[in-house]
């Protein structure tokens, strides 16, 4: 007799991405498929110094069990880091450290979602959010976006229609969309949360990766302008994209009662986030290395984003449409089908593999009503030359004749 | 309007332990309450060398995102570590790395438990297992134990009556019981799993902490003797008690299909366990330091266990009954009430705090039908002198007159 699994597993389907990643092993392939930063950008020396300091100055704390809420010196450093991003009056006790911001999503699901509850997300949104919430039985509702982020009028109609348990947004340099919610829309979204008394989750792993001007303040930073919004707002931060994913350091700011419940759930999920990683991150932040690291990362990714944008215009011309990103890791593009060329991202992705370049078609990022013409292209992990070569290959793939399958 | 939380949170109640830990802040208190190893035992120098090697030799891997299943060199080291404990034919692919073994429990809950499913645990058992499974809606059933671990006849009757989704045991130096399942019972438990086709979970964080002779082989090591048992057996291991909890390195061995589902759930729980911690642990194991570390830890804890056992006999005499542990971190004692003395562990715990010593009463470790006369005493974190002084204080608490409250 086989093992009988829990019903919740039937909610989730991961084959789309698995299929793709199987193809990435092909030799010589240039990959725009990843959702991760470039390993070459990691401040290895800074982290080595930080971890050595942690083991020298506080070996007991760095190696022993720790508080589920997080290692207090790291909570203090993270609160100070947020203060530097215009978040007023954030006490260390108002955030908990999570094992990457993925765990914050899991804790929100565990804490808030009953089977059948509705959750509104952007269409498209982060794939692992969709799957994470579905494992708790959420029914996902897709809110349309444009280059300025979620369309607020449509969002309000969906809130009224579905009475969701929460609204989940990536307002700044969204994954996969690259879109950034405008300042005006940020205020309106906060007002909507208050008006309809719905929990609003701001996932913000990319906000520090801007290329020119800083993006508008986070919803968390703006929440003091909208009375009552802070009591409904959750903000998820992460060191993964700006420092190193391998530390698995994220954090969650939330109203006190929600934070207490999430902490209780975390206690039974992993007891606490690695104190070794937490003490290392705390030492790193305290050493004041973050501003220089951020400056370096921004400059490199800005150059790569520009190289990719230029190459796309040059090589794919009117076959593709996109808005040049102002930050983050991704270009979100749409095939136009102009001149009878391929207009399906999944089809182009398959042909692109044959040409030696990989990317993720946009389809799986939609929880409903996918736009099959879309693509997500990461410019983070290849240098400008490889990016240009990869886009040349994409151009070739776009020009290939349709082969009857 | 307050935030509405998920129904699953109503299943869990954590106040008993919270209340206790509030009391631990009292100055000068000697604590036998913790469930953690002694920080002074950590091989800080070995871990410093290991983390430096990880950052020097493989900085990309140690700081980048990693496979959800775990960092391959660590999986290889853990498979070799298990092979050294008589586990035959364990391929690295047959285990996944978890964020502490607490996460293995969480993944088992998520993967296997539907609301209303029955789960059989020992009475008493690990508190965080009870709460973790209850969050997934499990109905827990308590199986009686004695000094040789779970009573197999009673277990079989409970399996027949409740048709549980899984049976969870800590067969070796159980928490809190300190009990070790006899070799004969181990075989019978494996046979029961096969006979009734029920998933059997062996949680084994303490098995390496033996004081004299090694305990009987783990259920995993024995499973090749009982055809069909390996297909139903889950084994959870951990570096927390033997090396350092702060790494949050655990692992789970399970049948392939279950392991695949647990990996999928882990992907949406925390993506993967800190690669920084995993690469450090892999370097540590590869450097061959574990045998010496284990030898040292065993010797120190053996001495403390003996000191506590002797002091209990001397100071509490016939007021208390216990079996001297052969490993682990705990003495599980039972108040006899002899001579009209206190026979309720909760009452003694309260009085003990007044005398300057803390421990956990046994009551909360039972998911049903608690034996209120029981106590859990950790000998791990105080040296022999402090242990003796703490037990003297316990003796004083036992002799105090009942005060009308």
PDB file of N, CA, C and O in Angstrom, chain A residues 106-160:
ATOM      1  N   UNK A 106       5.502  31.563   4.120  1.00  0.00           N
ATOM      2  CA  UNK A 106       4.978  30.333   4.715  1.00  0.00           C
ATOM      3  C   UNK A 106       4.283  30.621   6.052  1.00  0.00           C
ATOM      4  O   UNK A 106       3.209  30.090   6.335  1.00  0.00           O
ATOM      5  N   UNK A 107       4.901  31.481   6.856  1.00  0.00           N
ATOM      6  CA  UNK A 107       4.302  31.804   8.158  1.00  0.00           C
ATOM      7  C   UNK A 107       2.998  32.582   7.983  1.00  0.00           C
ATOM      8  O   UNK A 107       2.052  32.401   8.756  1.00  0.00           O
ATOM      9  N   UNK A 108       2.938  33.434   6.969  1.00  0.00           N
ATOM     10  CA  UNK A 108       1.683  34.147   6.703  1.00  0.00           C
ATOM     11  C   UNK A 108       0.598  33.159   6.290  1.00  0.00           C
ATOM     12  O   UNK A 108      -0.553  33.254   6.725  1.00  0.00           O
ATOM     13  N   UNK A 109       0.977  32.200   5.459  1.00  0.00           N
ATOM     14  CA  UNK A 109       0.003  31.193   5.061  1.00  0.00           C
ATOM     15  C   UNK A 109      -0.499  30.406   6.260  1.00  0.00           C
ATOM     16  O   UNK A 109      -1.705  30.228   6.450  1.00  0.00           O
ATOM     17  N   UNK A 110       0.431  29.983   7.099  1.00  0.00           N
ATOM     18  CA  UNK A 110       0.065  29.161   8.247  1.00  0.00           C
ATOM     19  C   UNK A 110      -0.785  29.950   9.249  1.00  0.00           C
ATOM     20  O   UNK A 110      -1.698  29.401   9.866  1.00  0.00           O
ATOM     21  N   UNK A 111      -0.453  31.206   9.392  1.00  0.00           N
ATOM     22  CA  UNK A 111      -1.088  32.034  10.415  1.00  0.00           C
ATOM     23  C   UNK A 111      -2.469  32.529   9.979  1.00  0.00           C
ATOM     24  O   UNK A 111      -3.360  32.710  10.813  1.00  0.00           O
ATOM     25  N   UNK A 112      -2.622  32.764   8.676  1.00  0.00           N
ATOM     26  CA  UNK A 112      -3.812  33.489   8.210  1.00  0.00           C
ATOM     27  C   UNK A 112      -4.774  32.685   7.343  1.00  0.00           C
ATOM     28  O   UNK A 112      -5.971  32.977   7.326  1.00  0.00           O
ATOM     29  N   UNK A 113      -4.270  31.713   6.601  1.00  0.00           N
ATOM     30  CA  UNK A 113      -5.097  31.138   5.530  1.00  0.00           C
ATOM     31  C   UNK A 113      -5.780  29.841   5.944  1.00  0.00           C
ATOM     32  O   UNK A 113      -5.125  28.854   6.283  1.00  0.00           O
ATOM     33  N   UNK A 114      -7.100  29.867   5.920  1.00  0.00           N
ATOM     34  CA  UNK A 114      -7.892  28.646   6.033  1.00  0.00           C
ATOM     35  C   UNK A 114      -8.210  28.146   4.622  1.00  0.00           C
ATOM     36  O   UNK A 114      -8.331  28.953   3.692  1.00  0.00           O
ATOM     37  N   UNK A 115      -8.361  26.823   4.456  1.00  0.00           N
ATOM     38  CA  UNK A 115      -8.719  26.319   3.132  1.00  0.00           C
ATOM     39  C   UNK A 115      -9.959  27.040   2.592  1.00  0.00           C
ATOM     40  O   UNK A 115     -10.937  27.227   3.312  1.00  0.00           O
ATOM     41  N   UNK A 116      -9.857  27.477   1.334  1.00  0.00           N
ATOM     42  CA  UNK A 116     -10.962  28.193   0.711  1.00  0.00           C
ATOM     43  C   UNK A 116     -10.852  29.705   0.789  1.00  0.00           C
ATOM     44  O   UNK A 116     -11.557  30.421   0.079  1.00  0.00           O
ATOM     45  N   UNK A 117      -9.978  30.217   1.657  1.00  0.00           N
ATOM     46  CA  UNK A 117      -9.792  31.673   1.740  1.00  0.00           C
ATOM     47  C   UNK A 117      -9.256  32.212   0.419  1.00  0.00           C
ATOM     48  O   UNK A 117      -8.445  31.568  -0.245  1.00  0.00           O
ATOM     49  N   UNK A 118      -9.678  33.417   0.091  1.00  0.00           N
ATOM     50  CA  UNK A 118      -9.183  34.075  -1.104  1.00  0.00           C
ATOM     51  C   UNK A 118      -7.943  34.909  -0.791  1.00  0.00           C
ATOM     52  O   UNK A 118      -7.869  35.530   0.279  1.00  0.00           O
ATOM     53  N   UNK A 119      -7.015  34.927  -1.723  1.00  0.00           N
ATOM     54  CA  UNK A 119      -5.825  35.772  -1.621  1.00  0.00           C
ATOM     55  C   UNK A 119      -5.636  36.458  -2.971  1.00  0.00           C
ATOM     56  O   UNK A 119      -5.640  35.791  -4.010  1.00  0.00           O
ATOM     57  N   UNK A 120      -5.503  37.764  -2.957  1.00  0.00           N
ATOM     58  CA  UNK A 120      -5.277  38.489  -4.210  1.00  0.00           C
ATOM     59  C   UNK A 120      -3.781  38.709  -4.396  1.00  0.00           C
ATOM     60  O   UNK A 120      -3.087  39.162  -3.476  1.00  0.00           O
ATOM     61  N   UNK A 121      -3.299  38.350  -5.575  1.00  0.00           N
ATOM     62  CA  UNK A 121      -1.895  38.584  -5.936  1.00  0.00           C
ATOM     63  C   UNK A 121      -1.875  39.302  -7.275  1.00  0.00           C
ATOM     64  O   UNK A 121      -2.885  39.338  -7.991  1.00  0.00           O
ATOM     65  N   UNK A 122      -0.717  39.858  -7.617  1.00  0.00           N
ATOM     66  CA  UNK A 122      -0.593  40.452  -8.933  1.00  0.00           C
ATOM     67  C   UNK A 122      -0.538  39.358 -10.004  1.00  0.00           C
ATOM     68  O   UNK A 122      -0.033  38.263  -9.765  1.00  0.00           O
ATOM     69  N   UNK A 123      -1.035  39.694 -11.166  1.00  0.00           N
ATOM     70  CA  UNK A 123      -0.888  38.811 -12.329  1.00  0.00           C
ATOM     71  C   UNK A 123       0.000  39.516 -13.331  1.00  0.00           C
ATOM     72  O   UNK A 123      -0.445  40.452 -13.946  1.00  0.00           O
ATOM     73  N   UNK A 124       1.275  39.100 -13.400  1.00  0.00           N
ATOM     74  CA  UNK A 124       1.965  37.950 -12.805  1.00  0.00           C
ATOM     75  C   UNK A 124       2.563  38.257 -11.426  1.00  0.00           C
ATOM     76  O   UNK A 124       2.714  39.407 -11.056  1.00  0.00           O
ATOM     77  N   UNK A 125       2.922  37.183 -10.716  1.00  0.00           N
ATOM     78  CA  UNK A 125       3.592  37.350  -9.419  1.00  0.00           C
ATOM     79  C   UNK A 125       4.616  36.236  -9.219  1.00  0.00           C
ATOM     80  O   UNK A 125       4.792  35.358 -10.071  1.00  0.00           O
ATOM     81  N   UNK A 126       5.274  36.282  -8.054  1.00  0.00           N
ATOM     82  CA  UNK A 126       6.308  35.323  -7.673  1.00  0.00           C
ATOM     83  C   UNK A 126       5.695  33.924  -7.565  1.00  0.00           C
ATOM     84  O   UNK A 126       4.741  33.698  -6.832  1.00  0.00           O
ATOM     85  N   UNK A 127       6.284  33.023  -8.313  1.00  0.00           N
ATOM     86  CA  UNK A 127       5.742  31.672  -8.415  1.00  0.00           C
ATOM     87  C   UNK A 127       5.645  30.959  -7.063  1.00  0.00           C
ATOM     88  O   UNK A 127       4.667  30.274  -6.766  1.00  0.00           O
ATOM     89  N   UNK A 128       6.660  31.120  -6.246  1.00  0.00           N
ATOM     90  CA  UNK A 128       6.680  30.388  -4.975  1.00  0.00           C
ATOM     91  C   UNK A 128       5.678  30.958  -3.982  1.00  0.00           C
ATOM     92  O   UNK A 128       5.328  30.299  -3.006  1.00  0.00           O
ATOM     93  N   UNK A 129       5.211  32.180  -4.219  1.00  0.00           N
ATOM     94  CA  UNK A 129       4.121  32.706  -3.390  1.00  0.00           C
ATOM     95  C   UNK A 129       2.829  31.974  -3.726  1.00  0.00           C
ATOM     96  O   UNK A 129       2.073  31.565  -2.837  1.00  0.00           O
ATOM     97  N   UNK A 130       2.591  31.830  -5.017  1.00  0.00           N
ATOM     98  CA  UNK A 130       1.376  31.129  -5.462  1.00  0.00           C
ATOM     99  C   UNK A 130       1.330  29.742  -4.833  1.00  0.00           C
ATOM    100  O   UNK A 130       0.349  29.350  -4.199  1.00  0.00           O
ATOM    101  N   UNK A 131       2.432  29.012  -4.962  1.00  0.00           N
ATOM    102  CA  UNK A 131       2.447  27.625  -4.495  1.00  0.00           C
ATOM    103  C   UNK A 131       2.374  27.550  -2.974  1.00  0.00           C
ATOM    104  O   UNK A 131       1.706  26.690  -2.405  1.00  0.00           O
ATOM    105  N   UNK A 132       3.092  28.452  -2.331  1.00  0.00           N
ATOM    106  CA  UNK A 132       3.113  28.470  -0.860  1.00  0.00           C
ATOM    107  C   UNK A 132       1.712  28.667  -0.307  1.00  0.00           C
ATOM    108  O   UNK A 132       1.271  27.931   0.580  1.00  0.00           O
ATOM    109  N   UNK A 133       1.005  29.672  -0.833  1.00  0.00           N
ATOM    110  CA  UNK A 133      -0.341  29.948  -0.312  1.00  0.00           C
ATOM    111  C   UNK A 133      -1.327  28.843  -0.700  1.00  0.00           C
ATOM    112  O   UNK A 133      -2.235  28.507   0.061  1.00  0.00           O
ATOM    113  N   UNK A 134      -1.133  28.269  -1.887  1.00  0.00           N
ATOM    114  CA  UNK A 134      -2.037  27.174  -2.289  1.00  0.00           C
ATOM    115  C   UNK A 134      -1.906  25.969  -1.369  1.00  0.00           C
ATOM    116  O   UNK A 134      -2.877  25.255  -1.120  1.00  0.00           O
ATOM    117  N   UNK A 135      -0.686  25.741  -0.849  1.00  0.00           N
ATOM    118  CA  UNK A 135      -0.512  24.612   0.073  1.00  0.00           C
ATOM    119  C   UNK A 135      -1.357  24.792   1.339  1.00  0.00           C
ATOM    120  O   UNK A 135      -1.663  23.821   2.020  1.00  0.00           O
ATOM    121  N   UNK A 136      -1.706  26.034   1.662  1.00  0.00           N
ATOM    122  CA  UNK A 136      -2.592  26.271   2.814  1.00  0.00           C
ATOM    123  C   UNK A 136      -4.058  26.334   2.387  1.00  0.00           C
ATOM    124  O   UNK A 136      -4.916  26.685   3.186  1.00  0.00           O
ATOM    125  N   UNK A 137      -4.303  26.014   1.119  1.00  0.00           N
ATOM    126  CA  UNK A 137      -5.684  25.940   0.665  1.00  0.00           C
ATOM    127  C   UNK A 137      -6.232  27.236   0.111  1.00  0.00           C
ATOM    128  O   UNK A 137      -7.445  27.357  -0.103  1.00  0.00           O
ATOM    129  N   UNK A 138      -5.376  28.241  -0.107  1.00  0.00           N
ATOM    130  CA  UNK A 138      -5.862  29.522  -0.623  1.00  0.00           C
ATOM    131  C   UNK A 138      -6.384  29.391  -2.050  1.00  0.00           C
ATOM    132  O   UNK A 138      -5.847  28.630  -2.850  1.00  0.00           O
ATOM    133  N   UNK A 139      -7.433  30.141  -2.332  1.00  0.00           N
ATOM    134  CA  UNK A 139      -7.892  30.336  -3.692  1.00  0.00           C
ATOM    135  C   UNK A 139      -7.299  31.648  -4.163  1.00  0.00           C
ATOM    136  O   UNK A 139      -7.618  32.704  -3.612  1.00  0.00           O
ATOM    137  N   UNK A 140      -6.445  31.604  -5.163  1.00  0.00           N
ATOM    138  CA  UNK A 140      -5.769  32.829  -5.585  1.00  0.00           C
ATOM    139  C   UNK A 140      -6.567  33.576  -6.638  1.00  0.00           C
ATOM    140  O   UNK A 140      -7.173  32.968  -7.523  1.00  0.00           O
ATOM    141  N   UNK A 141      -6.539  34.893  -6.511  1.00  0.00           N
ATOM    142  CA  UNK A 141      -7.225  35.784  -7.443  1.00  0.00           C
ATOM    143  C   UNK A 141      -6.163  36.701  -8.036  1.00  0.00           C
ATOM    144  O   UNK A 141      -5.315  37.226  -7.316  1.00  0.00           O
ATOM    145  N   UNK A 142      -6.197  36.873  -9.344  1.00  0.00           N
ATOM    146  CA  UNK A 142      -5.158  37.618 -10.045  1.00  0.00           C
ATOM    147  C   UNK A 142      -5.614  39.046 -10.318  1.00  0.00           C
ATOM    148  O   UNK A 142      -6.641  39.274 -10.949  1.00  0.00           O
ATOM    149  N   UNK A 143      -4.831  40.019  -9.834  1.00  0.00           N
ATOM    150  CA  UNK A 143      -5.149  41.434 -10.089  1.00  0.00           C
ATOM    151  C   UNK A 143      -4.238  41.941 -11.212  1.00  0.00           C
ATOM    152  O   UNK A 143      -3.035  41.716 -11.186  1.00  0.00           O
ATOM    153  N   UNK A 144      -4.807  42.646 -12.186  1.00  0.00           N
ATOM    154  CA  UNK A 144      -4.012  43.089 -13.334  1.00  0.00           C
ATOM    155  C   UNK A 144      -3.028  44.191 -12.963  1.00  0.00           C
ATOM    156  O   UNK A 144      -3.294  44.994 -12.063  1.00  0.00           O
ATOM    157  N   UNK A 145      -1.905  44.185 -13.668  1.00  0.00           N
ATOM    158  CA  UNK A 145      -0.912  45.234 -13.447  1.00  0.00           C
ATOM    159  C   UNK A 145      -0.577  45.913 -14.769  1.00  0.00           C
ATOM    160  O   UNK A 145      -0.883  45.399 -15.843  1.00  0.00           O
ATOM    161  N   UNK A 146       0.039  47.090 -14.667  1.00  0.00           N
ATOM    162  CA  UNK A 146       0.672  47.709 -15.829  1.00  0.00           C
ATOM    163  C   UNK A 146       2.060  48.169 -15.385  1.00  0.00           C
ATOM    164  O   UNK A 146       2.542  47.728 -14.327  1.00  0.00           O
ATOM    165  N   UNK A 147       2.691  49.037 -16.156  1.00  0.00           N
ATOM    166  CA  UNK A 147       4.067  49.418 -15.837  1.00  0.00           C
ATOM    167  C   UNK A 147       4.157  50.160 -14.499  1.00  0.00           C
ATOM    168  O   UNK A 147       5.237  50.244 -13.898  1.00  0.00           O
ATOM    169  N   UNK A 148       3.042  50.687 -14.012  1.00  0.00           N
ATOM    170  CA  UNK A 148       3.032  51.360 -12.702  1.00  0.00           C
ATOM    171  C   UNK A 148       2.523  50.454 -11.596  1.00  0.00           C
ATOM    172  O   UNK A 148       2.057  50.928 -10.555  1.00  0.00           O
ATOM    173  N   UNK A 149       2.586  49.169 -11.818  1.00  0.00           N
ATOM    174  CA  UNK A 149       2.191  48.227 -10.781  1.00  0.00           C
ATOM    175  C   UNK A 149       0.717  47.881 -10.850  1.00  0.00           C
ATOM    176  O   UNK A 149       0.074  48.015 -11.896  1.00  0.00           O
ATOM    177  N   UNK A 150       0.191  47.408  -9.730  1.00  0.00           N
ATOM    178  CA  UNK A 150      -1.179  46.902  -9.724  1.00  0.00           C
ATOM    179  C   UNK A 150      -2.159  48.034 -10.056  1.00  0.00           C
ATOM    180  O   UNK A 150      -1.967  49.178  -9.645  1.00  0.00           O
ATOM    181  N   UNK A 151      -3.184  47.702 -10.822  1.00  0.00           N
ATOM    182  CA  UNK A 151      -4.204  48.715 -11.176  1.00  0.00           C
ATOM    183  C   UNK A 151      -5.200  48.800 -10.032  1.00  0.00           C
ATOM    184  O   UNK A 151      -5.942  47.853  -9.742  1.00  0.00           O
ATOM    185  N   UNK A 152      -5.216  49.953  -9.408  1.00  0.00           N
ATOM    186  CA  UNK A 152      -5.882  50.064  -8.113  1.00  0.00           C
ATOM    187  C   UNK A 152      -7.401  49.943  -8.231  1.00  0.00           C
ATOM    188  O   UNK A 152      -8.055  49.356  -7.366  1.00  0.00           O
ATOM    189  N   UNK A 153      -7.971  50.493  -9.296  1.00  0.00           N
ATOM    190  CA  UNK A 153      -9.426  50.383  -9.441  1.00  0.00           C
ATOM    191  C   UNK A 153      -9.834  48.913  -9.569  1.00  0.00           C
ATOM    192  O   UNK A 153     -10.790  48.460  -8.928  1.00  0.00           O
ATOM    193  N   UNK A 154      -9.084  48.196 -10.388  1.00  0.00           N
ATOM    194  CA  UNK A 154      -9.376  46.769 -10.557  1.00  0.00           C
ATOM    195  C   UNK A 154      -9.167  46.033  -9.237  1.00  0.00           C
ATOM    196  O   UNK A 154      -9.962  45.157  -8.863  1.00  0.00           O
ATOM    197  N   UNK A 155      -8.129  46.414  -8.514  1.00  0.00           N
ATOM    198  CA  UNK A 155      -7.863  45.776  -7.221  1.00  0.00           C
ATOM    199  C   UNK A 155      -9.036  45.985  -6.268  1.00  0.00           C
ATOM    200  O   UNK A 155      -9.469  45.052  -5.592  1.00  0.00           O
ATOM    201  N   UNK A 156      -9.561  47.208  -6.242  1.00  0.00           N
ATOM    202  CA  UNK A 156     -10.674  47.463  -5.326  1.00  0.00           C
ATOM    203  C   UNK A 156     -11.896  46.617  -5.701  1.00  0.00           C
ATOM    204  O   UNK A 156     -12.552  46.044  -4.826  1.00  0.00           O
ATOM    205  N   UNK A 157     -12.163  46.534  -6.987  1.00  0.00           N
ATOM    206  CA  UNK A 157     -13.311  45.695  -7.391  1.00  0.00           C
ATOM    207  C   UNK A 157     -13.112  44.245  -6.954  1.00  0.00           C
ATOM    208  O   UNK A 157     -14.039  43.586  -6.481  1.00  0.00           O
ATOM    209  N   UNK A 158     -11.880  43.761  -7.108  1.00  0.00           N
ATOM    210  CA  UNK A 158     -11.609  42.365  -6.717  1.00  0.00           C
ATOM    211  C   UNK A 158     -11.730  42.181  -5.205  1.00  0.00           C
ATOM    212  O   UNK A 158     -12.199  41.143  -4.733  1.00  0.00           O
ATOM    213  N   UNK A 159     -11.292  43.173  -4.448  1.00  0.00           N
ATOM    214  CA  UNK A 159     -11.432  43.081  -2.987  1.00  0.00           C
ATOM    215  C   UNK A 159     -12.901  43.017  -2.604  1.00  0.00           C
ATOM    216  O   UNK A 159     -13.327  42.205  -1.770  1.00  0.00           O
ATOM    217  N   UNK A 160     -13.689  43.866  -3.248  1.00  0.00           N
ATOM    218  CA  UNK A 160     -15.128  43.889  -2.934  1.00  0.00           C
ATOM    219  C   UNK A 160     -15.787  42.570  -3.323  1.00  0.00           C
ATOM    220  O   UNK A 160     -16.650  42.065  -2.610  1.00  0.00           O
TER     221      UNK A 160
END
